[in-house]
Amino acid sequence: MSAAQVTTPAAGSPAVGRPASPRPGRRTRGSVRALGWAVPPLAVLAAIFLVPLAETVWQSVTDQDGAFKGAAEWVRVLGSAALLRALGTTLWIALLSTAGCVLVGTFLAVGLSFVPFRGSRLAVRLLEAVVSFPSFILPLAFGILYGRAGVLNSALAGLPGSPHVDFVNDVPGVVLAEIAYFTPFVVRPLLAVFGQIPRDLLDVSGSLGAGPLMTLRRVILPAARPALAASAGLVFLLAMNEFGIIMFTGAKNVVTLPMLIYTKSIVTFDLPAAAVVACLQLALSLTVYGLYRALVRRLSGGSRAAA
């Protein structure tokens, strides 16, 4: 047998050292099988998300009888003073709640991470347990303690002058309840970040003459910027879409976009107007989500580049 006969592959056989390409029929069957696996989750997604969303958009361009009206309903609703007030109230409450959660959450995370004390683990577990609570629990507790007929006002009634505390059923009560409920969403990511900061880095900062506040400002907080941005964006989205807390505080004068949707759809049965407000709420949420994702991506990239 010659060398040419040994090294030369037989006609029609795959080249030596090169994997045989799949047959066209096999490739087609694989594509069909992959499509078959993709159909059920896509169908579920369409049933629970795409179809209701499309129906909401359709309702926003029709009247109560289902007749197509185009942008007429949008023009009517978007030009109303009630919508502008609800939009302003929604953004204002979300901004105040986010700022409060960031301040309180950062304070708690720094204390739990760098000021060790007995019971710190229990405190962390209690903060994590708050996330499992229904959102109406805290405003209900606020009403029992600080409401018009709550425990605090009952105790103050016996004092000279009968001082009265009344903040639960207004914007301050809503903001405080949301801060109490959403703060764990800030604390938990910060604890994870602070746990990864090398203690040697803090020791070096102290040996160079930096006090606790300077170490916090120059070392600890810069490392937490991506986590803070992500947490703040998440809290803003949750606060902007919150309904249960506002409902259970009994703040009748606090009308946010979710409350306006509830009023128009359930109370006045103005479904086209409710659909317009719902579409606006969805567009606003997606916009805020996109901005916060871009900010987190930028901060995360800057932190990696600095490292």
PDB file of C-alpha atoms in Angstrom:
ATOM      1  CA  MET A   1       0.000   0.000   0.000  1.00  0.00           C
ATOM      2  CA  SER A   2       1.461   3.383  -1.014  1.00  0.00           C
ATOM      3  CA  ALA A   3       1.686   6.521   1.134  1.00  0.00           C
ATOM      4  CA  ALA A   4      -0.849   8.236  -1.095  1.00  0.00           C
ATOM      5  CA  GLN A   5      -3.309   5.453  -0.405  1.00  0.00           C
ATOM      6  CA  VAL A   6      -2.799   5.832   3.351  1.00  0.00           C
ATOM      7  CA  THR A   7      -3.162   9.608   3.624  1.00  0.00           C
ATOM      8  CA  THR A   8      -5.761  10.312   0.983  1.00  0.00           C
ATOM      9  CA  PRO A   9      -9.341   9.883   2.217  1.00  0.00           C
ATOM     10  CA  ALA A  10     -11.731   7.889   0.148  1.00  0.00           C
ATOM     11  CA  ALA A  11     -14.007   9.740  -2.216  1.00  0.00           C
ATOM     12  CA  GLY A  12     -17.215  10.902  -0.555  1.00  0.00           C
ATOM     13  CA  SER A  13     -15.875  10.524   3.000  1.00  0.00           C
ATOM     14  CA  PRO A  14     -15.401  13.578   5.300  1.00  0.00           C
ATOM     15  CA  ALA A  15     -11.949  15.149   5.381  1.00  0.00           C
ATOM     16  CA  VAL A  16      -9.604  13.870   8.079  1.00  0.00           C
ATOM     17  CA  GLY A  17      -9.516  16.183  11.127  1.00  0.00           C
ATOM     18  CA  ARG A  18     -12.673  18.059  10.026  1.00  0.00           C
ATOM     19  CA  PRO A  19     -16.019  17.289  11.723  1.00  0.00           C
ATOM     20  CA  ALA A  20     -18.703  16.058   9.451  1.00  0.00           C
ATOM     21  CA  SER A  21     -21.320  18.727   8.790  1.00  0.00           C
ATOM     22  CA  PRO A  22     -24.853  17.801   9.817  1.00  0.00           C
ATOM     23  CA  ARG A  23     -27.125  16.623   7.084  1.00  0.00           C
ATOM     24  CA  PRO A  24     -29.773  19.133   5.891  1.00  0.00           C
ATOM     25  CA  GLY A  25     -32.575  16.900   7.063  1.00  0.00           C
ATOM     26  CA  ARG A  26     -31.094  16.548  10.540  1.00  0.00           C
ATOM     27  CA  ARG A  27     -30.569  20.331  10.792  1.00  0.00           C
ATOM     28  CA  THR A  28     -34.179  20.935   9.792  1.00  0.00           C
ATOM     29  CA  ARG A  29     -35.470  18.444  12.353  1.00  0.00           C
ATOM     30  CA  GLY A  30     -33.352  20.160  15.052  1.00  0.00           C
ATOM     31  CA  SER A  31     -34.799  23.558  14.142  1.00  0.00           C
ATOM     32  CA  VAL A  32     -38.338  22.192  14.258  1.00  0.00           C
ATOM     33  CA  ARG A  33     -37.678  20.560  17.645  1.00  0.00           C
ATOM     34  CA  ALA A  34     -36.231  23.829  19.036  1.00  0.00           C
ATOM     35  CA  LEU A  35     -39.257  25.730  17.741  1.00  0.00           C
ATOM     36  CA  GLY A  36     -41.531  23.187  19.391  1.00  0.00           C
ATOM     37  CA  TRP A  37     -39.854  23.776  22.748  1.00  0.00           C
ATOM     38  CA  ALA A  38     -40.123  27.562  22.288  1.00  0.00           C
ATOM     39  CA  VAL A  39     -43.826  27.645  21.439  1.00  0.00           C
ATOM     40  CA  PRO A  40     -45.269  26.825  24.928  1.00  0.00           C
ATOM     41  CA  PRO A  41     -43.380  29.553  26.847  1.00  0.00           C
ATOM     42  CA  LEU A  42     -44.093  32.059  24.052  1.00  0.00           C
ATOM     43  CA  ALA A  43     -47.777  31.155  24.207  1.00  0.00           C
ATOM     44  CA  VAL A  44     -47.848  31.615  27.983  1.00  0.00           C
ATOM     45  CA  LEU A  45     -46.046  34.961  27.628  1.00  0.00           C
ATOM     46  CA  ALA A  46     -48.545  36.113  25.026  1.00  0.00           C
ATOM     47  CA  ALA A  47     -51.515  34.992  27.145  1.00  0.00           C
ATOM     48  CA  ILE A  48     -50.457  36.693  30.380  1.00  0.00           C
ATOM     49  CA  PHE A  49     -48.706  39.773  29.000  1.00  0.00           C
ATOM     50  CA  LEU A  50     -48.989  40.575  25.301  1.00  0.00           C
ATOM     51  CA  VAL A  51     -52.725  39.974  24.867  1.00  0.00           C
ATOM     52  CA  PRO A  52     -53.790  42.001  27.959  1.00  0.00           C
ATOM     53  CA  LEU A  53     -51.376  44.763  26.945  1.00  0.00           C
ATOM     54  CA  ALA A  54     -52.768  44.842  23.407  1.00  0.00           C
ATOM     55  CA  GLU A  55     -56.307  44.917  24.801  1.00  0.00           C
ATOM     56  CA  THR A  56     -55.401  47.846  27.058  1.00  0.00           C
ATOM     57  CA  VAL A  57     -53.951  49.767  24.108  1.00  0.00           C
ATOM     58  CA  TRP A  58     -57.085  48.989  22.071  1.00  0.00           C
ATOM     59  CA  GLN A  59     -59.348  50.185  24.889  1.00  0.00           C
ATOM     60  CA  SER A  60     -57.453  53.486  24.950  1.00  0.00           C
ATOM     61  CA  VAL A  61     -58.486  54.274  21.358  1.00  0.00           C
ATOM     62  CA  THR A  62     -62.137  53.215  21.621  1.00  0.00           C
ATOM     63  CA  ASP A  63     -65.184  54.555  23.412  1.00  0.00           C
ATOM     64  CA  GLN A  64     -67.393  52.847  25.979  1.00  0.00           C
ATOM     65  CA  ASP A  65     -69.261  51.009  23.189  1.00  0.00           C
ATOM     66  CA  GLY A  66     -66.065  49.700  21.594  1.00  0.00           C
ATOM     67  CA  ALA A  67     -66.180  52.036  18.590  1.00  0.00           C
ATOM     68  CA  PHE A  68     -62.814  53.204  17.308  1.00  0.00           C
ATOM     69  CA  LYS A  69     -62.123  56.856  18.139  1.00  0.00           C
ATOM     70  CA  GLY A  70     -58.409  57.173  17.381  1.00  0.00           C
ATOM     71  CA  ALA A  71     -56.467  59.656  19.493  1.00  0.00           C
ATOM     72  CA  ALA A  72     -59.538  61.533  20.730  1.00  0.00           C
ATOM     73  CA  GLU A  73     -59.522  59.815  24.125  1.00  0.00           C
ATOM     74  CA  TRP A  74     -55.791  60.410  24.502  1.00  0.00           C
ATOM     75  CA  VAL A  75     -56.222  64.116  23.793  1.00  0.00           C
ATOM     76  CA  ARG A  76     -59.061  64.368  26.302  1.00  0.00           C
ATOM     77  CA  VAL A  77     -57.279  62.513  29.109  1.00  0.00           C
ATOM     78  CA  LEU A  78     -53.775  63.926  28.594  1.00  0.00           C
ATOM     79  CA  GLY A  79     -55.137  67.463  28.636  1.00  0.00           C
ATOM     80  CA  SER A  80     -57.009  67.013  31.913  1.00  0.00           C
ATOM     81  CA  ALA A  81     -55.842  68.732  35.085  1.00  0.00           C
ATOM     82  CA  ALA A  82     -56.520  65.556  37.109  1.00  0.00           C
ATOM     83  CA  LEU A  83     -53.924  63.607  35.123  1.00  0.00           C
ATOM     84  CA  LEU A  84     -51.293  66.321  35.471  1.00  0.00           C
ATOM     85  CA  ARG A  85     -51.859  66.501  39.234  1.00  0.00           C
ATOM     86  CA  ALA A  86     -51.694  62.702  39.542  1.00  0.00           C
ATOM     87  CA  LEU A  87     -48.490  62.572  37.491  1.00  0.00           C
ATOM     88  CA  GLY A  88     -46.848  65.273  39.617  1.00  0.00           C
ATOM     89  CA  THR A  89     -47.938  63.586  42.866  1.00  0.00           C
ATOM     90  CA  THR A  90     -46.668  60.198  41.641  1.00  0.00           C
ATOM     91  CA  LEU A  91     -43.218  61.501  40.743  1.00  0.00           C
ATOM     92  CA  TRP A  92     -42.946  63.609  43.899  1.00  0.00           C
ATOM     93  CA  ILE A  93     -43.826  60.737  46.240  1.00  0.00           C
ATOM     94  CA  ALA A  94     -41.509  58.360  44.358  1.00  0.00           C
ATOM     95  CA  LEU A  95     -38.654  60.881  44.554  1.00  0.00           C
ATOM     96  CA  LEU A  96     -39.121  61.529  48.281  1.00  0.00           C
ATOM     97  CA  SER A  97     -39.459  57.830  49.041  1.00  0.00           C
ATOM     98  CA  THR A  98     -36.343  56.980  47.032  1.00  0.00           C
ATOM     99  CA  ALA A  99     -34.268  59.693  48.729  1.00  0.00           C
ATOM    100  CA  GLY A 100     -35.460  58.537  52.152  1.00  0.00           C
ATOM    101  CA  CYS A 101     -34.753  54.869  51.404  1.00  0.00           C
ATOM    102  CA  VAL A 102     -31.246  55.683  50.137  1.00  0.00           C
ATOM    103  CA  LEU A 103     -30.412  57.762  53.218  1.00  0.00           C
ATOM    104  CA  VAL A 104     -31.907  55.379  55.773  1.00  0.00           C
ATOM    105  CA  GLY A 105     -30.700  52.268  53.942  1.00  0.00           C
ATOM    106  CA  THR A 106     -27.134  53.555  53.632  1.00  0.00           C
ATOM    107  CA  PHE A 107     -27.062  54.487  57.315  1.00  0.00           C
ATOM    108  CA  LEU A 108     -28.335  51.058  58.355  1.00  0.00           C
ATOM    109  CA  ALA A 109     -26.015  49.171  55.989  1.00  0.00           C
ATOM    110  CA  VAL A 110     -22.935  51.073  57.174  1.00  0.00           C
ATOM    111  CA  GLY A 111     -23.851  50.475  60.802  1.00  0.00           C
ATOM    112  CA  LEU A 112     -24.560  46.784  60.304  1.00  0.00           C
ATOM    113  CA  SER A 113     -21.356  46.253  58.296  1.00  0.00           C
ATOM    114  CA  PHE A 114     -18.733  48.366  60.065  1.00  0.00           C
ATOM    115  CA  VAL A 115     -20.077  48.875  63.597  1.00  0.00           C
ATOM    116  CA  PRO A 116     -20.338  45.331  64.936  1.00  0.00           C
ATOM    117  CA  PHE A 117     -22.720  44.788  67.806  1.00  0.00           C
ATOM    118  CA  ARG A 118     -24.491  41.854  69.362  1.00  0.00           C
ATOM    119  CA  GLY A 119     -27.707  41.155  67.510  1.00  0.00           C
ATOM    120  CA  SER A 120     -26.603  42.545  64.133  1.00  0.00           C
ATOM    121  CA  ARG A 121     -27.412  39.249  62.400  1.00  0.00           C
ATOM    122  CA  LEU A 122     -30.890  39.300  63.896  1.00  0.00           C
ATOM    123  CA  ALA A 123     -31.358  42.883  62.711  1.00  0.00           C
ATOM    124  CA  VAL A 124     -30.423  41.859  59.163  1.00  0.00           C
ATOM    125  CA  ARG A 125     -32.879  38.962  59.271  1.00  0.00           C
ATOM    126  CA  LEU A 126     -35.657  41.271  60.473  1.00  0.00           C
ATOM    127  CA  LEU A 127     -34.957  43.707  57.648  1.00  0.00           C
ATOM    128  CA  GLU A 128     -35.073  40.877  55.141  1.00  0.00           C
ATOM    129  CA  ALA A 129     -38.354  39.656  56.630  1.00  0.00           C
ATOM    130  CA  VAL A 130     -39.990  43.024  55.896  1.00  0.00           C
ATOM    131  CA  VAL A 131     -39.759  42.250  52.169  1.00  0.00           C
ATOM    132  CA  SER A 132     -42.065  39.263  52.678  1.00  0.00           C
ATOM    133  CA  PHE A 133     -44.774  41.421  54.309  1.00  0.00           C
ATOM    134  CA  PRO A 134     -47.822  42.523  52.293  1.00  0.00           C
ATOM    135  CA  SER A 135     -47.420  46.204  51.449  1.00  0.00           C
ATOM    136  CA  PHE A 136     -50.570  47.177  53.380  1.00  0.00           C
ATOM    137  CA  ILE A 137     -49.250  45.898  56.731  1.00  0.00           C
ATOM    138  CA  LEU A 138     -47.027  48.917  57.455  1.00  0.00           C
ATOM    139  CA  PRO A 139     -49.559  51.650  56.575  1.00  0.00           C
ATOM    140  CA  LEU A 140     -52.125  49.770  58.647  1.00  0.00           C
ATOM    141  CA  ALA A 141     -49.708  49.752  61.588  1.00  0.00           C
ATOM    142  CA  PHE A 142     -48.960  53.458  61.010  1.00  0.00           C
ATOM    143  CA  GLY A 143     -52.680  54.197  61.166  1.00  0.00           C
ATOM    144  CA  ILE A 144     -53.107  52.273  64.414  1.00  0.00           C
ATOM    145  CA  LEU A 145     -50.179  54.049  66.042  1.00  0.00           C
ATOM    146  CA  TYR A 146     -50.233  57.549  64.545  1.00  0.00           C
ATOM    147  CA  GLY A 147     -53.658  57.928  62.937  1.00  0.00           C
ATOM    148  CA  ARG A 148     -56.324  60.433  63.956  1.00  0.00           C
ATOM    149  CA  ALA A 149     -57.760  57.930  66.432  1.00  0.00           C
ATOM    150  CA  GLY A 150     -54.485  56.084  66.976  1.00  0.00           C
ATOM    151  CA  VAL A 151     -52.545  55.195  70.090  1.00  0.00           C
ATOM    152  CA  LEU A 152     -50.351  58.327  70.029  1.00  0.00           C
ATOM    153  CA  ASN A 153     -53.248  60.776  69.708  1.00  0.00           C
ATOM    154  CA  SER A 154     -55.156  58.955  72.438  1.00  0.00           C
ATOM    155  CA  ALA A 155     -52.153  59.407  74.743  1.00  0.00           C
ATOM    156  CA  LEU A 156     -51.744  63.071  73.776  1.00  0.00           C
ATOM    157  CA  ALA A 157     -55.409  63.819  74.400  1.00  0.00           C
ATOM    158  CA  GLY A 158     -54.808  63.918  78.153  1.00  0.00           C
ATOM    159  CA  LEU A 159     -52.051  66.547  77.936  1.00  0.00           C
ATOM    160  CA  PRO A 160     -52.667  70.290  78.315  1.00  0.00           C
ATOM    161  CA  GLY A 161     -53.738  71.824  75.039  1.00  0.00           C
ATOM    162  CA  SER A 162     -54.599  68.402  73.616  1.00  0.00           C
ATOM    163  CA  PRO A 163     -51.885  68.265  70.936  1.00  0.00           C
ATOM    164  CA  HIS A 164     -52.833  66.290  67.877  1.00  0.00           C
ATOM    165  CA  VAL A 165     -50.694  64.437  65.343  1.00  0.00           C
ATOM    166  CA  ASP A 166     -52.142  64.072  61.865  1.00  0.00           C
ATOM    167  CA  PHE A 167     -49.771  63.093  59.063  1.00  0.00           C
ATOM    168  CA  VAL A 168     -50.678  59.500  58.223  1.00  0.00           C
ATOM    169  CA  ASN A 169     -53.524  60.340  55.845  1.00  0.00           C
ATOM    170  CA  ASP A 170     -51.506  62.639  53.635  1.00  0.00           C
ATOM    171  CA  VAL A 171     -48.306  62.674  51.571  1.00  0.00           C
ATOM    172  CA  PRO A 172     -45.959  62.480  54.620  1.00  0.00           C
ATOM    173  CA  GLY A 173     -47.680  59.330  55.840  1.00  0.00           C
ATOM    174  CA  VAL A 174     -47.464  57.698  52.419  1.00  0.00           C
ATOM    175  CA  VAL A 175     -43.782  58.599  52.072  1.00  0.00           C
ATOM    176  CA  LEU A 176     -42.900  57.308  55.541  1.00  0.00           C
ATOM    177  CA  ALA A 177     -44.758  54.044  54.942  1.00  0.00           C
ATOM    178  CA  GLU A 178     -42.979  53.539  51.622  1.00  0.00           C
ATOM    179  CA  ILE A 179     -39.606  54.311  53.193  1.00  0.00           C
ATOM    180  CA  ALA A 180     -40.281  51.737  55.899  1.00  0.00           C
ATOM    181  CA  TYR A 181     -41.335  49.121  53.348  1.00  0.00           C
ATOM    182  CA  PHE A 182     -38.754  49.698  50.587  1.00  0.00           C
ATOM    183  CA  THR A 183     -35.628  50.399  52.671  1.00  0.00           C
ATOM    184  CA  PRO A 184     -34.622  46.689  52.781  1.00  0.00           C
ATOM    185  CA  PHE A 185     -34.288  46.833  48.982  1.00  0.00           C
ATOM    186  CA  VAL A 186     -31.408  49.266  49.572  1.00  0.00           C
ATOM    187  CA  VAL A 187     -29.880  47.633  52.646  1.00  0.00           C
ATOM    188  CA  ARG A 188     -29.458  44.123  51.226  1.00  0.00           C
ATOM    189  CA  PRO A 189     -27.366  45.063  48.125  1.00  0.00           C
ATOM    190  CA  LEU A 190     -25.245  47.451  50.179  1.00  0.00           C
ATOM    191  CA  LEU A 191     -24.494  44.757  52.742  1.00  0.00           C
ATOM    192  CA  ALA A 192     -23.309  42.501  49.932  1.00  0.00           C
ATOM    193  CA  VAL A 193     -21.018  45.225  48.553  1.00  0.00           C
ATOM    194  CA  PHE A 194     -19.666  46.282  51.935  1.00  0.00           C
ATOM    195  CA  GLY A 195     -18.887  42.665  52.763  1.00  0.00           C
ATOM    196  CA  GLN A 196     -16.517  42.539  49.763  1.00  0.00           C
ATOM    197  CA  ILE A 197     -14.463  45.608  50.737  1.00  0.00           C
ATOM    198  CA  PRO A 198     -11.067  44.399  52.062  1.00  0.00           C
ATOM    199  CA  ARG A 199     -10.526  45.282  55.700  1.00  0.00           C
ATOM    200  CA  ASP A 200      -6.894  46.003  54.865  1.00  0.00           C
ATOM    201  CA  LEU A 201      -8.081  48.879  52.692  1.00  0.00           C
ATOM    202  CA  LEU A 202      -9.931  50.401  55.635  1.00  0.00           C
ATOM    203  CA  ASP A 203      -6.893  49.902  57.876  1.00  0.00           C
ATOM    204  CA  VAL A 204      -4.649  51.646  55.346  1.00  0.00           C
ATOM    205  CA  SER A 205      -7.101  54.540  55.117  1.00  0.00           C
ATOM    206  CA  GLY A 206      -7.060  54.896  58.903  1.00  0.00           C
ATOM    207  CA  SER A 207      -3.255  54.640  59.077  1.00  0.00           C
ATOM    208  CA  LEU A 208      -2.962  57.509  56.585  1.00  0.00           C
ATOM    209  CA  GLY A 209      -4.905  59.766  58.927  1.00  0.00           C
ATOM    210  CA  ALA A 210      -8.379  59.487  57.411  1.00  0.00           C
ATOM    211  CA  GLY A 211     -11.173  59.591  59.964  1.00  0.00           C
ATOM    212  CA  PRO A 212     -14.334  57.501  59.786  1.00  0.00           C
ATOM    213  CA  LEU A 213     -16.261  60.095  57.778  1.00  0.00           C
ATOM    214  CA  MET A 214     -13.460  60.556  55.244  1.00  0.00           C
ATOM    215  CA  THR A 215     -13.068  56.781  54.908  1.00  0.00           C
ATOM    216  CA  LEU A 216     -16.798  56.530  54.362  1.00  0.00           C
ATOM    217  CA  ARG A 217     -16.743  59.270  51.727  1.00  0.00           C
ATOM    218  CA  ARG A 218     -13.527  58.261  49.920  1.00  0.00           C
ATOM    219  CA  VAL A 219     -13.477  54.465  50.223  1.00  0.00           C
ATOM    220  CA  ILE A 220     -16.810  52.933  51.181  1.00  0.00           C
ATOM    221  CA  LEU A 221     -19.396  54.964  49.278  1.00  0.00           C
ATOM    222  CA  PRO A 222     -17.523  54.992  45.914  1.00  0.00           C
ATOM    223  CA  ALA A 223     -17.481  51.191  45.994  1.00  0.00           C
ATOM    224  CA  ALA A 224     -21.230  51.192  46.600  1.00  0.00           C
ATOM    225  CA  ARG A 225     -22.230  53.553  43.775  1.00  0.00           C
ATOM    226  CA  PRO A 226     -23.455  50.851  41.357  1.00  0.00           C
ATOM    227  CA  ALA A 227     -25.440  49.127  44.106  1.00  0.00           C
ATOM    228  CA  LEU A 228     -26.892  52.462  45.243  1.00  0.00           C
ATOM    229  CA  ALA A 229     -27.891  53.358  41.691  1.00  0.00           C
ATOM    230  CA  ALA A 230     -29.540  49.985  41.142  1.00  0.00           C
ATOM    231  CA  SER A 231     -31.345  50.104  44.490  1.00  0.00           C
ATOM    232  CA  ALA A 232     -32.511  53.691  43.978  1.00  0.00           C
ATOM    233  CA  GLY A 233     -33.838  52.863  40.519  1.00  0.00           C
ATOM    234  CA  LEU A 234     -35.680  49.823  41.818  1.00  0.00           C
ATOM    235  CA  VAL A 235     -37.198  51.734  44.734  1.00  0.00           C
ATOM    236  CA  PHE A 236     -38.266  54.579  42.429  1.00  0.00           C
ATOM    237  CA  LEU A 237     -40.035  52.119  40.123  1.00  0.00           C
ATOM    238  CA  LEU A 238     -41.747  50.339  43.018  1.00  0.00           C
ATOM    239  CA  ALA A 239     -42.820  53.594  44.669  1.00  0.00           C
ATOM    240  CA  MET A 240     -44.061  55.014  41.375  1.00  0.00           C
ATOM    241  CA  ASN A 241     -46.302  51.979  40.826  1.00  0.00           C
ATOM    242  CA  GLU A 242     -47.354  51.473  44.458  1.00  0.00           C
ATOM    243  CA  PHE A 243     -51.071  51.162  45.142  1.00  0.00           C
ATOM    244  CA  GLY A 244     -51.658  49.214  48.354  1.00  0.00           C
ATOM    245  CA  ILE A 245     -49.759  51.574  50.661  1.00  0.00           C
ATOM    246  CA  ILE A 246     -51.680  54.617  49.433  1.00  0.00           C
ATOM    247  CA  MET A 247     -54.977  52.786  49.666  1.00  0.00           C
ATOM    248  CA  PHE A 248     -54.450  51.610  53.250  1.00  0.00           C
ATOM    249  CA  THR A 249     -53.165  54.933  54.564  1.00  0.00           C
ATOM    250  CA  GLY A 250     -56.596  56.334  53.766  1.00  0.00           C
ATOM    251  CA  ALA A 251     -54.987  59.327  52.059  1.00  0.00           C
ATOM    252  CA  LYS A 252     -58.017  60.383  50.022  1.00  0.00           C
ATOM    253  CA  ASN A 253     -56.320  63.571  48.816  1.00  0.00           C
ATOM    254  CA  VAL A 254     -53.270  61.686  47.516  1.00  0.00           C
ATOM    255  CA  VAL A 255     -54.134  60.721  43.933  1.00  0.00           C
ATOM    256  CA  THR A 256     -51.286  59.028  42.067  1.00  0.00           C
ATOM    257  CA  LEU A 257     -51.440  57.413  38.637  1.00  0.00           C
ATOM    258  CA  PRO A 258     -52.310  53.936  40.051  1.00  0.00           C
ATOM    259  CA  MET A 259     -55.034  55.507  42.181  1.00  0.00           C
ATOM    260  CA  LEU A 260     -56.360  57.409  39.162  1.00  0.00           C
ATOM    261  CA  ILE A 261     -56.486  54.167  37.157  1.00  0.00           C
ATOM    262  CA  TYR A 262     -58.396  52.510  40.000  1.00  0.00           C
ATOM    263  CA  THR A 263     -60.859  55.406  40.254  1.00  0.00           C
ATOM    264  CA  LYS A 264     -61.577  55.581  36.532  1.00  0.00           C
ATOM    265  CA  SER A 265     -61.854  51.816  36.022  1.00  0.00           C
ATOM    266  CA  ILE A 266     -63.607  50.668  39.226  1.00  0.00           C
ATOM    267  CA  VAL A 267     -65.415  53.726  40.590  1.00  0.00           C
ATOM    268  CA  THR A 268     -66.538  55.663  37.499  1.00  0.00           C
ATOM    269  CA  PHE A 269     -66.293  52.788  34.959  1.00  0.00           C
ATOM    270  CA  ASP A 270     -64.506  55.038  32.471  1.00  0.00           C
ATOM    271  CA  LEU A 271     -62.492  52.214  30.924  1.00  0.00           C
ATOM    272  CA  PRO A 272     -61.087  54.159  27.934  1.00  0.00           C
ATOM    273  CA  ALA A 273     -59.687  56.857  30.219  1.00  0.00           C
ATOM    274  CA  ALA A 274     -58.307  54.217  32.586  1.00  0.00           C
ATOM    275  CA  ALA A 275     -56.620  52.493  29.629  1.00  0.00           C
ATOM    276  CA  VAL A 276     -54.990  55.761  28.541  1.00  0.00           C
ATOM    277  CA  VAL A 277     -53.617  56.363  32.042  1.00  0.00           C
ATOM    278  CA  ALA A 278     -52.437  52.730  32.222  1.00  0.00           C
ATOM    279  CA  CYS A 279     -50.568  53.113  28.925  1.00  0.00           C
ATOM    280  CA  LEU A 280     -48.986  56.306  30.209  1.00  0.00           C
ATOM    281  CA  GLN A 281     -47.984  54.531  33.438  1.00  0.00           C
ATOM    282  CA  LEU A 282     -46.433  51.680  31.465  1.00  0.00           C
ATOM    283  CA  ALA A 283     -44.516  54.042  29.176  1.00  0.00           C
ATOM    284  CA  LEU A 284     -43.256  56.002  32.177  1.00  0.00           C
ATOM    285  CA  SER A 285     -42.153  52.829  33.962  1.00  0.00           C
ATOM    286  CA  LEU A 286     -40.299  51.526  30.904  1.00  0.00           C
ATOM    287  CA  THR A 287     -38.587  54.890  30.439  1.00  0.00           C
ATOM    288  CA  VAL A 288     -37.429  55.035  34.052  1.00  0.00           C
ATOM    289  CA  TYR A 289     -36.300  51.407  33.838  1.00  0.00           C
ATOM    290  CA  GLY A 290     -34.252  52.117  30.717  1.00  0.00           C
ATOM    291  CA  LEU A 291     -32.618  55.179  32.289  1.00  0.00           C
ATOM    292  CA  TYR A 292     -31.742  53.339  35.474  1.00  0.00           C
ATOM    293  CA  ARG A 293     -30.287  50.384  33.537  1.00  0.00           C
ATOM    294  CA  ALA A 294     -28.120  52.761  31.505  1.00  0.00           C
ATOM    295  CA  LEU A 295     -26.940  54.486  34.693  1.00  0.00           C
ATOM    296  CA  VAL A 296     -26.103  51.196  36.397  1.00  0.00           C
ATOM    297  CA  ARG A 297     -24.228  49.977  33.314  1.00  0.00           C
ATOM    298  CA  ARG A 298     -22.219  53.192  33.176  1.00  0.00           C
ATOM    299  CA  LEU A 299     -21.371  53.169  36.875  1.00  0.00           C
ATOM    300  CA  SER A 300     -20.473  49.474  36.820  1.00  0.00           C
ATOM    301  CA  GLY A 301     -18.175  50.030  33.857  1.00  0.00           C
ATOM    302  CA  GLY A 302     -16.528  52.987  35.575  1.00  0.00           C
ATOM    303  CA  SER A 303     -15.970  50.974  38.742  1.00  0.00           C
ATOM    304  CA  ARG A 304     -14.309  48.122  36.784  1.00  0.00           C
ATOM    305  CA  ALA A 305     -12.143  50.567  34.880  1.00  0.00           C
ATOM    306  CA  ALA A 306     -11.029  52.247  38.102  1.00  0.00           C
ATOM    307  CA  ALA A 307     -10.225  48.861  39.627  1.00  0.00           C
TER     308      ALA A 307
END
